[in-house]
Amino acid sequence: MIYAKKKWGQNFLVDQNLLEKICNTCSIKKNDEVLEIGPGQGALSEKILQKTKNLTLVEIDPELISSLKENQLFNDIKILNQDILNTNLKELSPNGQLVVIGNIPYNITSPIIFWLIDYKTNWKKSYLMVQKEYADRLIAKPKTKTYSRITVMTNLHFNIRRCFNISPNVFHPRPKVNSSFIEIEKREISPEIDLKKYSQIARLAFNQRRKMLRNSLSTLLNEKNLQEFDFTKRPEDLVVEDYVFLSKIL
Ligand code: SAM
């Protein structure tokens, strides 16, 4: 019997119908290369294996690793005992054909999203289970309360779609929050975009989200800039293309 460990966000999926639904949503094809983040006891991994044998599991908990390795179903697949955030996708998937799937620990959702950005050329599609409120922010529209720094950061690189919401009842132990299953597709971006500047502007702007940009971005502005853009706007008024424009002129 394995007890769920809070520190690693262990809430295991126990609903067979939902596991099937997740697997079908990812439309995995025979021979697709799949990496599963945090397989836990392997409930989702078993379903993925019915679609493709080309599966790699990355799990941080050594106790779960032992139990996965005892499962004969997983005899022929790669099982890695490591932190996903220290996993080098350049080595695991040099050709970039990987599909990344994970019912992830919610406390490291942002680091996992930034890890996906870092290794953007090494996977082709990703599917994650995230807290519902986090999904709301990822897919938020400008001029709404949930439109935030993470929206602006992710929407530069990705098209994100909520596939469906999930109730806490399908997990054991039952979490306190609702969840969403999301699909992440990559967007091509111009290599000329200064990503450091883009992220600096998003950070400064949303650090003081109620302020006009002429205040929150004051350290970056000169007289000429004020003629080039309306800096009386607030951060939630700008679409991704506006942030790209600002990263060019500031
Ligand atoms: N996929 C399983 C399921 O759906 O039943 C388990 C999901 S559980 C929410 C998250 C899993 O991620 C746990 O097995 C946990 O040990 C693992 N995990 C937590 N932090 C991790 C990390 N940094 N790298 C890899 N796995 C991690």
Tab-separated table of C-alpha atoms and ligand atoms in Angstrom:
chain	number	residue	atom	x	y	z
A	1	MET	CA	0.000	0.000	0.000
A	2	ILE	CA	1.446	3.378	-1.023
A	3	TYR	CA	0.433	6.456	0.938
A	4	ALA	CA	0.020	9.654	-1.067
A	5	LYS	CA	2.693	12.223	-0.277
A	6	LYS	CA	1.534	15.816	-0.101
A	7	LYS	CA	4.951	17.330	-0.837
A	8	TRP	CA	4.877	15.761	-4.310
A	9	GLY	CA	1.240	16.664	-4.968
A	10	GLN	CA	0.147	13.055	-5.096
A	11	ASN	CA	-3.529	12.852	-5.992
A	12	PHE	CA	-4.062	9.717	-8.013
A	13	LEU	CA	-6.690	9.372	-10.717
A	14	VAL	CA	-9.041	6.533	-9.886
A	15	ASP	CA	-11.834	6.892	-12.451
A	16	GLN	CA	-11.416	4.531	-15.405
A	17	ASN	CA	-13.800	6.499	-17.650
A	18	LEU	CA	-11.868	9.681	-17.081
A	19	LEU	CA	-8.547	7.957	-17.760
A	20	GLU	CA	-9.990	6.730	-21.092
A	21	LYS	CA	-11.290	10.222	-21.854
A	22	ILE	CA	-7.888	11.786	-21.175
A	23	CYS	CA	-6.159	9.241	-23.339
A	24	ASN	CA	-8.615	9.688	-26.221
A	25	THR	CA	-8.346	13.488	-25.978
A	26	CYS	CA	-4.605	13.251	-26.512
A	27	SER	CA	-5.352	11.301	-29.738
A	28	ILE	CA	-2.171	9.287	-29.425
A	29	LYS	CA	-1.256	7.350	-32.550
A	30	LYS	CA	0.509	4.010	-32.750
A	31	ASN	CA	4.276	4.617	-32.457
A	32	ASP	CA	3.832	8.170	-31.126
A	33	GLU	CA	6.646	9.039	-28.730
A	34	VAL	CA	5.057	9.934	-25.379
A	35	LEU	CA	6.594	11.260	-22.168
A	36	GLU	CA	4.430	11.139	-19.055
A	37	ILE	CA	5.236	13.526	-16.210
A	38	GLY	CA	4.551	12.036	-12.774
A	39	PRO	CA	2.981	8.666	-13.631
A	40	GLY	CA	2.317	7.898	-9.955
A	41	GLN	CA	1.024	4.345	-9.768
A	42	GLY	CA	0.743	4.150	-13.543
A	43	ALA	CA	-3.030	4.392	-13.996
A	44	LEU	CA	-2.782	6.757	-16.978
A	45	SER	CA	0.405	5.093	-18.225
A	46	GLU	CA	-1.508	1.801	-18.656
A	47	LYS	CA	-4.046	3.528	-20.886
A	48	ILE	CA	-1.334	5.292	-22.903
A	49	LEU	CA	0.406	1.945	-23.413
A	50	GLN	CA	-2.710	0.634	-25.127
A	51	LYS	CA	-2.121	3.294	-27.803
A	52	THR	CA	1.668	3.343	-28.140
A	53	LYS	CA	4.551	1.315	-26.764
A	54	ASN	CA	6.929	4.244	-27.181
A	55	LEU	CA	6.445	5.626	-23.665
A	56	THR	CA	8.852	7.190	-21.146
A	57	LEU	CA	7.850	7.802	-17.521
A	58	VAL	CA	9.510	10.468	-15.345
A	59	GLU	CA	8.641	10.111	-11.663
A	60	ILE	CA	10.374	11.775	-8.693
A	61	ASP	CA	9.216	9.395	-5.923
A	62	PRO	CA	11.521	6.359	-5.517
A	63	GLU	CA	8.778	4.357	-3.805
A	64	LEU	CA	6.479	4.797	-6.801
A	65	ILE	CA	9.368	3.975	-9.122
A	66	SER	CA	9.803	0.603	-7.367
A	67	SER	CA	6.130	-0.175	-7.737
A	68	LEU	CA	6.141	0.866	-11.435
A	69	LYS	CA	9.152	-1.355	-12.066
A	70	GLU	CA	7.389	-4.326	-10.445
A	71	ASN	CA	4.495	-3.947	-12.872
A	72	GLN	CA	5.088	-6.338	-15.767
A	73	LEU	CA	3.057	-4.125	-18.102
A	74	PHE	CA	5.914	-1.605	-17.897
A	75	ASN	CA	8.738	-4.100	-18.493
A	76	ASP	CA	9.745	-2.681	-21.858
A	77	ILE	CA	9.433	1.037	-21.269
A	78	LYS	CA	11.867	3.645	-20.012
A	79	ILE	CA	11.189	4.572	-16.366
A	80	LEU	CA	13.278	7.461	-15.026
A	81	ASN	CA	13.524	8.348	-11.350
A	82	GLN	CA	14.138	12.076	-11.580
A	83	ASP	CA	12.687	15.546	-11.252
A	84	ILE	CA	10.938	16.560	-14.465
A	85	LEU	CA	12.404	20.054	-14.048
A	86	ASN	CA	15.915	18.570	-14.318
A	87	THR	CA	14.987	16.407	-17.279
A	88	ASN	CA	16.832	17.334	-20.433
A	89	LEU	CA	14.453	16.974	-23.364
A	90	LYS	CA	17.226	17.722	-25.851
A	91	GLU	CA	18.724	14.360	-24.906
A	92	LEU	CA	15.441	12.492	-24.588
A	93	SER	CA	13.858	13.834	-27.749
A	94	PRO	CA	16.370	15.377	-30.137
A	95	ASN	CA	13.948	15.119	-33.073
A	96	GLY	CA	11.182	17.034	-31.256
A	97	GLN	CA	8.415	14.536	-31.954
A	98	LEU	CA	7.471	13.978	-28.342
A	99	VAL	CA	3.945	14.254	-26.935
A	100	VAL	CA	4.168	15.351	-23.271
A	101	ILE	CA	1.300	14.311	-20.985
A	102	GLY	CA	0.943	14.870	-17.255
A	103	ASN	CA	-1.432	14.908	-14.356
A	104	ILE	CA	1.095	17.124	-12.637
A	105	PRO	CA	1.608	18.339	-9.058
A	106	TYR	CA	-0.141	21.717	-9.067
A	107	ASN	CA	2.487	23.439	-6.906
A	108	ILE	CA	4.965	23.252	-9.784
A	109	THR	CA	2.613	24.124	-12.658
A	110	SER	CA	4.427	27.365	-13.564
A	111	PRO	CA	7.917	25.813	-13.452
A	112	ILE	CA	6.639	22.997	-15.715
A	113	ILE	CA	5.149	25.544	-18.145
A	114	PHE	CA	8.480	27.435	-18.253
A	115	TRP	CA	10.294	24.105	-18.687
A	116	LEU	CA	8.043	23.470	-21.712
A	117	ILE	CA	8.981	26.906	-23.064
A	118	ASP	CA	12.707	26.164	-22.557
A	119	TYR	CA	12.433	22.877	-24.461
A	120	LYS	CA	9.966	24.141	-27.035
A	121	THR	CA	11.829	22.585	-29.970
A	122	ASN	CA	11.927	19.155	-28.338
A	123	TRP	CA	8.212	18.304	-28.199
A	124	LYS	CA	5.314	18.628	-30.590
A	125	LYS	CA	2.239	18.764	-28.336
A	126	SER	CA	1.542	18.815	-24.608
A	127	TYR	CA	-1.425	17.967	-22.425
A	128	LEU	CA	-1.561	18.874	-18.748
A	129	MET	CA	-3.966	18.605	-15.866
A	130	VAL	CA	-3.888	21.895	-13.972
A	131	GLN	CA	-5.915	23.631	-11.283
A	132	LYS	CA	-9.057	25.104	-12.878
A	133	GLU	CA	-8.228	28.667	-11.795
A	134	TYR	CA	-4.794	28.311	-13.345
A	135	ALA	CA	-6.368	27.190	-16.639
A	136	ASP	CA	-8.674	30.221	-16.440
A	137	ARG	CA	-5.583	32.444	-16.385
A	138	LEU	CA	-3.884	30.607	-19.243
A	139	ILE	CA	-6.855	31.101	-21.552
A	140	ALA	CA	-7.974	34.515	-20.269
A	141	LYS	CA	-8.950	37.248	-22.707
A	142	PRO	CA	-7.575	40.810	-22.438
A	143	LYS	CA	-9.542	43.251	-20.269
A	144	THR	CA	-10.585	40.532	-17.826
A	145	LYS	CA	-9.567	39.950	-14.204
A	146	THR	CA	-7.875	36.636	-14.940
A	147	TYR	CA	-5.705	38.076	-17.751
A	148	SER	CA	-2.273	38.052	-16.143
A	149	ARG	CA	1.459	37.787	-16.572
A	150	ILE	CA	1.290	34.030	-17.133
A	151	THR	CA	-1.328	34.602	-19.892
A	152	VAL	CA	0.958	37.048	-21.687
A	153	MET	CA	4.024	34.808	-21.235
A	154	THR	CA	2.371	31.595	-22.417
A	155	ASN	CA	0.270	33.057	-25.219
A	156	LEU	CA	3.400	34.292	-26.946
A	157	HIS	CA	4.647	30.723	-27.271
A	158	PHE	CA	1.494	28.618	-27.201
A	159	ASN	CA	-2.120	28.228	-28.218
A	160	ILE	CA	-3.823	26.769	-25.169
A	161	ARG	CA	-7.249	25.133	-25.142
A	162	ARG	CA	-9.257	23.820	-22.207
A	163	CYS	CA	-10.408	20.336	-23.169
A	164	PHE	CA	-12.647	19.759	-20.132
A	165	ASN	CA	-13.016	20.427	-16.407
A	166	ILE	CA	-12.609	17.702	-13.808
A	167	SER	CA	-14.216	17.317	-10.411
A	168	PRO	CA	-12.159	16.497	-7.298
A	169	ASN	CA	-14.153	13.247	-6.930
A	170	VAL	CA	-12.102	11.356	-9.514
A	171	PHE	CA	-8.900	11.626	-7.437
A	172	HIS	CA	-7.656	9.812	-4.386
A	173	PRO	CA	-6.985	11.517	-2.062
A	174	ARG	CA	-9.628	14.054	-3.060
A	175	PRO	CA	-8.046	17.513	-3.655
A	176	LYS	CA	-9.713	20.716	-2.449
A	177	VAL	CA	-9.731	22.280	-5.917
A	178	ASN	CA	-11.303	21.710	-9.324
A	179	SER	CA	-9.100	20.825	-12.275
A	180	SER	CA	-8.945	21.368	-16.018
A	181	PHE	CA	-7.309	19.272	-18.685
A	182	ILE	CA	-5.598	21.509	-21.233
A	183	GLU	CA	-4.006	21.100	-24.652
A	184	ILE	CA	-0.890	23.112	-25.479
A	185	GLU	CA	0.047	23.734	-29.090
A	186	LYS	CA	3.164	25.607	-30.064
A	187	ARG	CA	3.091	28.937	-31.909
A	188	GLU	CA	5.849	29.898	-34.280
A	189	ILE	CA	7.449	33.134	-33.166
A	190	SER	CA	9.872	35.437	-34.893
A	191	PRO	CA	13.478	34.800	-33.822
A	192	GLU	CA	13.870	38.586	-33.695
A	193	ILE	CA	11.712	38.929	-30.591
A	194	ASP	CA	13.808	39.889	-27.577
A	195	LEU	CA	12.387	37.323	-25.133
A	196	LYS	CA	14.216	38.761	-22.134
A	197	LYS	CA	12.827	42.237	-22.809
A	198	TYR	CA	9.339	40.789	-23.446
A	199	SER	CA	9.334	39.022	-20.109
A	200	GLN	CA	10.775	42.051	-18.280
A	201	ILE	CA	7.966	44.245	-19.649
A	202	ALA	CA	5.281	41.692	-18.721
A	203	ARG	CA	6.726	41.415	-15.205
A	204	LEU	CA	6.972	45.174	-14.618
A	205	ALA	CA	3.522	45.833	-16.067
A	206	PHE	CA	1.672	43.143	-14.082
A	207	ASN	CA	3.575	43.848	-10.856
A	208	GLN	CA	1.432	46.976	-10.701
A	209	ARG	CA	-1.550	45.865	-12.703
A	210	ARG	CA	-3.836	48.730	-11.659
A	211	LYS	CA	-1.363	51.356	-12.800
A	212	MET	CA	-0.986	52.897	-16.242
A	213	LEU	CA	1.981	51.616	-18.208
A	214	ARG	CA	3.604	55.052	-18.168
A	215	ASN	CA	4.047	54.494	-14.402
A	216	SER	CA	4.797	50.777	-14.216
A	217	LEU	CA	7.223	50.934	-17.172
A	218	SER	CA	8.678	54.352	-16.306
A	219	THR	CA	12.225	53.013	-15.873
A	220	LEU	CA	12.220	51.899	-19.534
A	221	LEU	CA	10.553	54.910	-21.168
A	222	ASN	CA	11.969	57.940	-22.983
A	223	GLU	CA	10.287	60.926	-24.673
A	224	LYS	CA	10.294	59.267	-28.106
A	225	ASN	CA	8.543	56.153	-26.816
A	226	LEU	CA	5.618	58.226	-25.581
A	227	GLN	CA	4.846	59.167	-29.200
A	228	GLU	CA	4.951	55.545	-30.348
A	229	PHE	CA	2.386	53.918	-28.068
A	230	ASP	CA	-0.469	54.838	-25.739
A	231	PHE	CA	1.111	54.344	-22.318
A	232	THR	CA	-2.049	55.430	-20.494
A	233	LYS	CA	-3.249	51.849	-21.021
A	234	ARG	CA	-3.081	49.238	-18.275
A	235	PRO	CA	-1.440	45.819	-18.617
A	236	GLU	CA	-4.701	43.924	-19.138
A	237	ASP	CA	-5.595	46.153	-22.139
A	238	LEU	CA	-2.706	44.877	-24.250
A	239	VAL	CA	-2.715	41.817	-26.515
A	240	VAL	CA	0.412	39.711	-27.031
A	241	GLU	CA	1.278	41.638	-30.218
A	242	ASP	CA	1.316	44.885	-28.213
A	243	TYR	CA	3.831	43.366	-25.794
A	244	VAL	CA	5.919	42.224	-28.756
A	245	PHE	CA	5.797	45.781	-30.130
A	246	LEU	CA	6.872	47.212	-26.770
A	247	SER	CA	9.742	44.747	-26.550
A	248	LYS	CA	10.969	46.164	-29.884
A	249	ILE	CA	10.773	49.860	-29.021
A	250	LEU	CA	11.782	49.910	-25.338
B	1	SAM	N1	-0.310	10.369	-13.006
B	1	SAM	C1	-0.751	9.839	-11.735
B	1	SAM	C2	-2.253	9.744	-11.714
B	1	SAM	O1	-2.871	10.442	-12.523
B	1	SAM	O2	-2.797	9.015	-10.908
B	1	SAM	C3	-0.228	10.674	-10.560
B	1	SAM	C4	-0.540	12.138	-10.587
B	1	SAM	S1	-0.054	13.037	-9.145
B	1	SAM	C5	-1.130	14.424	-9.268
B	1	SAM	C6	1.502	13.777	-9.550
B	1	SAM	C7	2.662	12.815	-9.703
B	1	SAM	O3	3.839	13.566	-10.035
B	1	SAM	C8	3.010	12.036	-8.445
B	1	SAM	O4	3.227	10.707	-8.760
B	1	SAM	C9	4.309	12.695	-7.937
B	1	SAM	O5	5.140	11.841	-7.190
B	1	SAM	C10	4.940	13.130	-9.243
B	1	SAM	N2	5.870	14.267	-9.120
B	1	SAM	C11	5.834	15.302	-8.224
B	1	SAM	N3	6.820	16.181	-8.450
B	1	SAM	C12	7.510	15.701	-9.524
B	1	SAM	C13	8.645	16.167	-10.241
B	1	SAM	N4	9.246	17.318	-9.916
B	1	SAM	N5	9.112	15.420	-11.268
B	1	SAM	C14	8.490	14.250	-11.609
B	1	SAM	N6	7.414	13.764	-10.973
B	1	SAM	C15	6.907	14.476	-9.945
